[in-house]
Amino acid sequence: ETGVTQSPTHLIKTRGQQVTLRCSSQSGHNTVSWYQQALGQGPQFIFQYYREEENGRGNFPPRFSGLQFPNYSSELNVNALELDDSALYLCASSLDRSYEQYFGPGTRLTVT
Amino acid sequence: AQSVTQLDSQVPVFEEAPVELRCNYSSSVSVYLFWYVQYPNQGLQLLLKYLSGSTLVKGINGFEAEFNKSQTSFHLRKPSVHISDTAEYFCAVHTPNQFYFGTGTSLTVIP
């Protein structure tokens, strides 16, 4: 059974650029949630995808968008990057929107 | 509105001593409660969860937590800590479609 994987592990971007982060869910899971974890903070919920549809969204602006593919992998896209977007981005997968989430190791994004 | 408060940002404790990490929550609806552990440069790992039933919940690595509805608390405890328990610990509540995490407690076990 393959766990949740994320790519890339680290990324450096310039303010104003766009970025795409990727997540492969655990085998059999059809739900993916994305979180932003700023340094020294707890994870903040961005949104959740269930069977390719957005199924809930936290308090993040529209420049944070996502996709879920038929194989249930997912992308997080952030447009017009700001310095405050620098954080660890975590992906978690689950089955049928369950609270039993399994987290990936994260992507560390640095915006300069 | 839901929120999670972890009362201690840092907790140093000597090896083999007991530890308690405190968590309080506020919610207008029924919630599920969780504790996660995060080791450096890693994602979060579920330690334990409270859904319903017995208020004392046992998790992995010898941790346990007690749900107290009247005090809206879900404190994490371990009777004897090891060096390997040094990590960041997060309390979380789950409502339909969302998780809310606390700001974390950094547990440092001193040899």
PDB file of C-alpha atoms in Angstrom:
ATOM      1  CA  GLU A   1       0.000   0.000   0.000  1.00  0.00           C
ATOM      2  CA  THR A   2       1.506   3.302  -1.129  1.00  0.00           C
ATOM      3  CA  GLY A   3       1.263   6.275   1.199  1.00  0.00           C
ATOM      4  CA  VAL A   4       0.581   9.888   0.315  1.00  0.00           C
ATOM      5  CA  THR A   5       3.327  11.434  -1.785  1.00  0.00           C
ATOM      6  CA  GLN A   6       3.921  15.075  -2.679  1.00  0.00           C
ATOM      7  CA  SER A   7       6.120  16.792  -5.211  1.00  0.00           C
ATOM      8  CA  PRO A   8       8.307  18.687  -5.286  1.00  0.00           C
ATOM      9  CA  THR A   9       9.764  18.565  -1.777  1.00  0.00           C
ATOM     10  CA  HIS A  10      11.138  22.092  -1.971  1.00  0.00           C
ATOM     11  CA  LEU A  11      10.426  25.012  -4.254  1.00  0.00           C
ATOM     12  CA  ILE A  12      11.640  28.593  -4.506  1.00  0.00           C
ATOM     13  CA  LYS A  13       9.553  31.125  -6.421  1.00  0.00           C
ATOM     14  CA  THR A  14       9.541  34.873  -6.913  1.00  0.00           C
ATOM     15  CA  ARG A  15       6.717  37.144  -5.812  1.00  0.00           C
ATOM     16  CA  GLY A  16       4.069  37.414  -8.536  1.00  0.00           C
ATOM     17  CA  GLN A  17       4.814  34.015 -10.056  1.00  0.00           C
ATOM     18  CA  GLN A  18       2.511  31.032 -10.174  1.00  0.00           C
ATOM     19  CA  VAL A  19       3.144  27.592  -8.655  1.00  0.00           C
ATOM     20  CA  THR A  20       1.650  24.109  -8.932  1.00  0.00           C
ATOM     21  CA  LEU A  21       2.061  21.533  -6.189  1.00  0.00           C
ATOM     22  CA  ARG A  22       1.148  17.886  -6.659  1.00  0.00           C
ATOM     23  CA  CYS A  23      -0.198  15.164  -4.428  1.00  0.00           C
ATOM     24  CA  SER A  24      -0.785  11.463  -4.974  1.00  0.00           C
ATOM     25  CA  SER A  25      -3.316  10.052  -2.562  1.00  0.00           C
ATOM     26  CA  GLN A  26      -3.011   6.789  -0.699  1.00  0.00           C
ATOM     27  CA  SER A  27      -4.213   3.797  -2.668  1.00  0.00           C
ATOM     28  CA  GLY A  28      -8.009   3.529  -2.539  1.00  0.00           C
ATOM     29  CA  HIS A  29      -8.580   7.045  -1.210  1.00  0.00           C
ATOM     30  CA  ASN A  30     -10.919   9.353  -3.139  1.00  0.00           C
ATOM     31  CA  THR A  31     -10.672  12.496  -0.998  1.00  0.00           C
ATOM     32  CA  VAL A  32      -7.788  14.961  -0.848  1.00  0.00           C
ATOM     33  CA  SER A  33      -7.417  17.930   1.488  1.00  0.00           C
ATOM     34  CA  TRP A  34      -4.792  20.654   1.283  1.00  0.00           C
ATOM     35  CA  TYR A  35      -3.333  22.615   4.176  1.00  0.00           C
ATOM     36  CA  GLN A  36      -0.949  25.531   4.545  1.00  0.00           C
ATOM     37  CA  GLN A  37       1.391  25.413   7.532  1.00  0.00           C
ATOM     38  CA  ALA A  38       3.314  28.612   8.141  1.00  0.00           C
ATOM     39  CA  LEU A  39       6.454  28.423  10.243  1.00  0.00           C
ATOM     40  CA  GLY A  40       5.589  27.893  13.899  1.00  0.00           C
ATOM     41  CA  GLN A  41       1.876  27.539  13.198  1.00  0.00           C
ATOM     42  CA  GLY A  42      -0.650  24.766  12.904  1.00  0.00           C
ATOM     43  CA  PRO A  43      -1.954  23.671   9.522  1.00  0.00           C
ATOM     44  CA  GLN A  44      -4.676  25.850   8.018  1.00  0.00           C
ATOM     45  CA  PHE A  45      -7.319  24.161   5.884  1.00  0.00           C
ATOM     46  CA  ILE A  46      -7.305  25.400   2.269  1.00  0.00           C
ATOM     47  CA  PHE A  47      -9.831  23.126   0.566  1.00  0.00           C
ATOM     48  CA  GLN A  48     -10.927  19.560   0.056  1.00  0.00           C
ATOM     49  CA  TYR A  49     -11.675  17.622  -3.123  1.00  0.00           C
ATOM     50  CA  TYR A  50     -13.949  14.612  -3.229  1.00  0.00           C
ATOM     51  CA  ARG A  51     -14.415  12.677  -6.462  1.00  0.00           C
ATOM     52  CA  GLU A  52     -13.048  15.581  -8.525  1.00  0.00           C
ATOM     53  CA  GLU A  53     -15.334  18.223  -6.980  1.00  0.00           C
ATOM     54  CA  GLU A  54     -14.444  20.868  -4.387  1.00  0.00           C
ATOM     55  CA  ASN A  55     -16.080  19.811  -1.142  1.00  0.00           C
ATOM     56  CA  GLY A  56     -15.256  22.574   1.293  1.00  0.00           C
ATOM     57  CA  ARG A  57     -12.980  25.570   1.448  1.00  0.00           C
ATOM     58  CA  GLY A  58     -11.197  27.463   4.175  1.00  0.00           C
ATOM     59  CA  ASN A  59     -10.531  31.173   4.367  1.00  0.00           C
ATOM     60  CA  PHE A  60      -8.167  31.456   1.403  1.00  0.00           C
ATOM     61  CA  PRO A  61      -8.471  33.834  -1.579  1.00  0.00           C
ATOM     62  CA  PRO A  62      -9.463  32.632  -5.052  1.00  0.00           C
ATOM     63  CA  ARG A  63      -5.856  32.708  -6.254  1.00  0.00           C
ATOM     64  CA  PHE A  64      -5.586  29.393  -4.390  1.00  0.00           C
ATOM     65  CA  SER A  65      -7.226  26.820  -6.630  1.00  0.00           C
ATOM     66  CA  GLY A  66      -7.117  23.106  -7.060  1.00  0.00           C
ATOM     67  CA  LEU A  67      -7.910  20.111  -9.169  1.00  0.00           C
ATOM     68  CA  GLN A  68      -8.527  16.465  -8.557  1.00  0.00           C
ATOM     69  CA  PHE A  69      -8.015  13.962 -11.349  1.00  0.00           C
ATOM     70  CA  PRO A  70      -9.868  10.720 -12.118  1.00  0.00           C
ATOM     71  CA  ASN A  71      -7.124   8.755 -10.385  1.00  0.00           C
ATOM     72  CA  TYR A  72      -7.765  10.990  -7.332  1.00  0.00           C
ATOM     73  CA  SER A  73      -4.379  12.653  -7.419  1.00  0.00           C
ATOM     74  CA  SER A  74      -4.566  16.386  -6.896  1.00  0.00           C
ATOM     75  CA  GLU A  75      -2.922  19.705  -7.672  1.00  0.00           C
ATOM     76  CA  LEU A  76      -2.807  22.918  -5.703  1.00  0.00           C
ATOM     77  CA  ASN A  77      -2.258  26.045  -7.799  1.00  0.00           C
ATOM     78  CA  VAL A  78      -1.351  29.406  -6.357  1.00  0.00           C
ATOM     79  CA  ASN A  79      -1.331  32.489  -8.599  1.00  0.00           C
ATOM     80  CA  ALA A  80       0.281  35.869  -7.989  1.00  0.00           C
ATOM     81  CA  LEU A  81       2.490  34.571  -5.211  1.00  0.00           C
ATOM     82  CA  GLU A  82       3.014  36.751  -2.173  1.00  0.00           C
ATOM     83  CA  LEU A  83       5.777  36.601   0.412  1.00  0.00           C
ATOM     84  CA  ASP A  84       3.271  35.366   3.009  1.00  0.00           C
ATOM     85  CA  ASP A  85       2.581  32.301   0.869  1.00  0.00           C
ATOM     86  CA  SER A  86       5.920  30.911   2.049  1.00  0.00           C
ATOM     87  CA  ALA A  87       4.966  27.810   4.029  1.00  0.00           C
ATOM     88  CA  LEU A  88       4.844  24.043   4.152  1.00  0.00           C
ATOM     89  CA  TYR A  89       1.933  22.787   2.057  1.00  0.00           C
ATOM     90  CA  LEU A  90       0.479  19.535   3.258  1.00  0.00           C
ATOM     91  CA  CYS A  91      -1.779  17.169   1.407  1.00  0.00           C
ATOM     92  CA  ALA A  92      -3.907  14.567   3.177  1.00  0.00           C
ATOM     93  CA  SER A  93      -5.988  11.803   1.679  1.00  0.00           C
ATOM     94  CA  SER A  94      -8.935   9.877   3.068  1.00  0.00           C
ATOM     95  CA  LEU A  95     -11.770   7.642   1.963  1.00  0.00           C
ATOM     96  CA  ASP A  96     -15.200   9.189   1.354  1.00  0.00           C
ATOM     97  CA  ARG A  97     -14.400  12.470   3.160  1.00  0.00           C
ATOM     98  CA  SER A  98     -13.568  10.570   6.328  1.00  0.00           C
ATOM     99  CA  TYR A  99     -11.829  12.233   9.245  1.00  0.00           C
ATOM    100  CA  GLU A 100      -9.234   9.440   8.999  1.00  0.00           C
ATOM    101  CA  GLN A 101      -6.701  11.487   7.067  1.00  0.00           C
ATOM    102  CA  TYR A 102      -3.241  10.384   6.062  1.00  0.00           C
ATOM    103  CA  PHE A 103      -0.750  13.173   5.494  1.00  0.00           C
ATOM    104  CA  GLY A 104       2.044  13.463   3.003  1.00  0.00           C
ATOM    105  CA  PRO A 105       5.460  14.880   3.925  1.00  0.00           C
ATOM    106  CA  GLY A 106       4.674  18.283   2.456  1.00  0.00           C
ATOM    107  CA  THR A 107       6.141  20.712  -0.044  1.00  0.00           C
ATOM    108  CA  ARG A 108       8.201  23.570   1.353  1.00  0.00           C
ATOM    109  CA  LEU A 109       7.481  26.707  -0.711  1.00  0.00           C
ATOM    110  CA  THR A 110       9.675  29.766  -0.348  1.00  0.00           C
ATOM    111  CA  VAL A 111       8.618  33.006  -2.018  1.00  0.00           C
ATOM    112  CA  THR A 112      11.313  35.656  -2.407  1.00  0.00           C
TER     113      THR A 112
ATOM    114  CA  ALA B   1     -17.311  29.165  15.080  1.00  0.00           C
ATOM    115  CA  GLN B   2     -14.752  26.531  15.910  1.00  0.00           C
ATOM    116  CA  SER B   3     -11.324  27.087  17.426  1.00  0.00           C
ATOM    117  CA  VAL B   4      -8.577  25.108  19.081  1.00  0.00           C
ATOM    118  CA  THR B   5      -6.258  26.456  21.759  1.00  0.00           C
ATOM    119  CA  GLN B   6      -3.100  24.717  22.816  1.00  0.00           C
ATOM    120  CA  LEU B   7      -2.167  26.324  26.071  1.00  0.00           C
ATOM    121  CA  ASP B   8       1.567  25.620  26.032  1.00  0.00           C
ATOM    122  CA  SER B   9       3.772  26.439  23.069  1.00  0.00           C
ATOM    123  CA  GLN B  10       6.796  24.645  24.522  1.00  0.00           C
ATOM    124  CA  VAL B  11       7.022  21.857  27.083  1.00  0.00           C
ATOM    125  CA  PRO B  12      10.421  20.613  28.276  1.00  0.00           C
ATOM    126  CA  VAL B  13      10.361  17.409  30.307  1.00  0.00           C
ATOM    127  CA  PHE B  14      12.978  14.975  31.562  1.00  0.00           C
ATOM    128  CA  GLU B  15      13.176  11.492  30.126  1.00  0.00           C
ATOM    129  CA  GLU B  16      10.907   8.949  31.884  1.00  0.00           C
ATOM    130  CA  ALA B  17       8.876  11.736  33.514  1.00  0.00           C
ATOM    131  CA  PRO B  18       5.129  12.107  32.839  1.00  0.00           C
ATOM    132  CA  VAL B  19       3.821  14.809  30.521  1.00  0.00           C
ATOM    133  CA  GLU B  20       0.510  16.493  29.784  1.00  0.00           C
ATOM    134  CA  LEU B  21      -0.097  18.647  26.715  1.00  0.00           C
ATOM    135  CA  ARG B  22      -3.199  20.781  27.053  1.00  0.00           C
ATOM    136  CA  CYS B  23      -5.856  21.455  24.458  1.00  0.00           C
ATOM    137  CA  ASN B  24      -9.126  23.364  24.701  1.00  0.00           C
ATOM    138  CA  TYR B  25     -11.642  23.779  21.934  1.00  0.00           C
ATOM    139  CA  SER B  26     -14.755  25.765  21.225  1.00  0.00           C
ATOM    140  CA  SER B  27     -17.469  24.638  18.904  1.00  0.00           C
ATOM    141  CA  SER B  28     -21.147  25.219  18.348  1.00  0.00           C
ATOM    142  CA  VAL B  29     -21.587  21.726  16.944  1.00  0.00           C
ATOM    143  CA  SER B  30     -20.537  18.226  17.865  1.00  0.00           C
ATOM    144  CA  VAL B  31     -16.943  17.590  16.932  1.00  0.00           C
ATOM    145  CA  TYR B  32     -14.458  14.843  16.617  1.00  0.00           C
ATOM    146  CA  LEU B  33     -11.138  15.446  18.390  1.00  0.00           C
ATOM    147  CA  PHE B  34      -7.653  14.419  17.377  1.00  0.00           C
ATOM    148  CA  TRP B  35      -4.017  14.612  18.362  1.00  0.00           C
ATOM    149  CA  TYR B  36      -1.314  14.530  15.704  1.00  0.00           C
ATOM    150  CA  VAL B  37       2.473  14.394  16.001  1.00  0.00           C
ATOM    151  CA  GLN B  38       4.885  16.002  13.549  1.00  0.00           C
ATOM    152  CA  TYR B  39       8.550  15.098  13.472  1.00  0.00           C
ATOM    153  CA  PRO B  40      11.001  17.523  11.825  1.00  0.00           C
ATOM    154  CA  ASN B  41      10.554  17.801   8.068  1.00  0.00           C
ATOM    155  CA  GLN B  42       7.708  15.316   8.032  1.00  0.00           C
ATOM    156  CA  GLY B  43       3.954  15.350   7.650  1.00  0.00           C
ATOM    157  CA  LEU B  44       1.492  14.760  10.462  1.00  0.00           C
ATOM    158  CA  GLN B  45       0.883  11.350  12.000  1.00  0.00           C
ATOM    159  CA  LEU B  46      -2.319  10.526  13.861  1.00  0.00           C
ATOM    160  CA  LEU B  47      -1.719   9.709  17.533  1.00  0.00           C
ATOM    161  CA  LEU B  48      -5.293   9.181  18.661  1.00  0.00           C
ATOM    162  CA  LYS B  49      -8.868  10.286  18.134  1.00  0.00           C
ATOM    163  CA  TYR B  50     -12.094  10.758  20.061  1.00  0.00           C
ATOM    164  CA  LEU B  51     -15.327  10.161  18.180  1.00  0.00           C
ATOM    165  CA  SER B  52     -17.774   9.001  20.852  1.00  0.00           C
ATOM    166  CA  GLY B  53     -18.058   6.580  23.739  1.00  0.00           C
ATOM    167  CA  SER B  54     -15.397   6.281  26.426  1.00  0.00           C
ATOM    168  CA  THR B  55     -13.875   9.627  27.259  1.00  0.00           C
ATOM    169  CA  LEU B  56     -10.435   8.089  27.785  1.00  0.00           C
ATOM    170  CA  VAL B  57      -8.813   7.350  24.481  1.00  0.00           C
ATOM    171  CA  LYS B  58      -5.626   5.367  24.018  1.00  0.00           C
ATOM    172  CA  GLY B  59      -3.351   5.936  21.060  1.00  0.00           C
ATOM    173  CA  ILE B  60      -0.022   4.897  19.646  1.00  0.00           C
ATOM    174  CA  ASN B  61       3.348   5.161  21.375  1.00  0.00           C
ATOM    175  CA  GLY B  62       1.795   4.984  24.846  1.00  0.00           C
ATOM    176  CA  PHE B  63      -0.149   8.232  24.583  1.00  0.00           C
ATOM    177  CA  GLU B  64      -3.684   8.723  25.850  1.00  0.00           C
ATOM    178  CA  ALA B  65      -6.122  11.613  26.018  1.00  0.00           C
ATOM    179  CA  GLU B  66      -9.244  12.413  27.987  1.00  0.00           C
ATOM    180  CA  PHE B  67     -12.243  14.178  26.536  1.00  0.00           C
ATOM    181  CA  ASN B  68     -13.947  16.495  28.997  1.00  0.00           C
ATOM    182  CA  LYS B  69     -17.111  17.932  27.537  1.00  0.00           C
ATOM    183  CA  SER B  70     -17.901  20.282  30.418  1.00  0.00           C
ATOM    184  CA  GLN B  71     -14.444  21.846  30.243  1.00  0.00           C
ATOM    185  CA  THR B  72     -14.225  21.508  26.445  1.00  0.00           C
ATOM    186  CA  SER B  73     -10.786  19.996  26.806  1.00  0.00           C
ATOM    187  CA  PHE B  74      -8.884  17.136  25.249  1.00  0.00           C
ATOM    188  CA  HIS B  75      -5.543  16.924  27.051  1.00  0.00           C
ATOM    189  CA  LEU B  76      -2.842  14.509  25.903  1.00  0.00           C
ATOM    190  CA  ARG B  77      -0.844  12.509  28.435  1.00  0.00           C
ATOM    191  CA  LYS B  78       1.980  10.024  28.616  1.00  0.00           C
ATOM    192  CA  PRO B  79       3.125   8.480  31.904  1.00  0.00           C
ATOM    193  CA  SER B  80       6.789   8.152  30.889  1.00  0.00           C
ATOM    194  CA  VAL B  81       8.343   9.947  27.928  1.00  0.00           C
ATOM    195  CA  HIS B  82      11.256   8.865  25.766  1.00  0.00           C
ATOM    196  CA  ILE B  83      13.805  10.890  23.843  1.00  0.00           C
ATOM    197  CA  SER B  84      12.055   9.797  20.645  1.00  0.00           C
ATOM    198  CA  ASP B  85       8.894  11.631  21.750  1.00  0.00           C
ATOM    199  CA  THR B  86      10.589  14.960  21.021  1.00  0.00           C
ATOM    200  CA  ALA B  87       8.370  16.485  18.322  1.00  0.00           C
ATOM    201  CA  GLU B  88       5.594  18.980  17.631  1.00  0.00           C
ATOM    202  CA  TYR B  89       2.127  17.967  18.770  1.00  0.00           C
ATOM    203  CA  PHE B  90      -1.099  19.330  17.304  1.00  0.00           C
ATOM    204  CA  CYS B  91      -4.605  19.122  18.651  1.00  0.00           C
ATOM    205  CA  ALA B  92      -7.373  19.263  16.047  1.00  0.00           C
ATOM    206  CA  VAL B  93     -11.147  19.281  15.798  1.00  0.00           C
ATOM    207  CA  HIS B  94     -13.108  17.978  12.856  1.00  0.00           C
ATOM    208  CA  THR B  95     -16.445  19.376  11.767  1.00  0.00           C
ATOM    209  CA  PRO B  96     -18.171  18.480   8.523  1.00  0.00           C
ATOM    210  CA  ASN B  97     -15.730  19.160   5.688  1.00  0.00           C
ATOM    211  CA  GLN B  98     -13.059  20.915   7.788  1.00  0.00           C
ATOM    212  CA  PHE B  99     -10.294  20.352  10.246  1.00  0.00           C
ATOM    213  CA  TYR B 100      -9.172  23.071  12.661  1.00  0.00           C
ATOM    214  CA  PHE B 101      -5.701  22.718  14.143  1.00  0.00           C
ATOM    215  CA  GLY B 102      -4.149  24.344  17.167  1.00  0.00           C
ATOM    216  CA  THR B 103      -0.859  26.195  16.909  1.00  0.00           C
ATOM    217  CA  GLY B 104       1.088  23.259  18.272  1.00  0.00           C
ATOM    218  CA  THR B 105       3.098  22.330  21.357  1.00  0.00           C
ATOM    219  CA  SER B 106       6.775  21.619  21.018  1.00  0.00           C
ATOM    220  CA  LEU B 107       7.685  18.752  23.347  1.00  0.00           C
ATOM    221  CA  THR B 108      11.369  18.462  24.164  1.00  0.00           C
ATOM    222  CA  VAL B 109      12.506  15.445  26.153  1.00  0.00           C
ATOM    223  CA  ILE B 110      15.697  16.100  28.103  1.00  0.00           C
ATOM    224  CA  PRO B 111      18.068  13.184  28.733  1.00  0.00           C
TER     225      PRO B 111
END
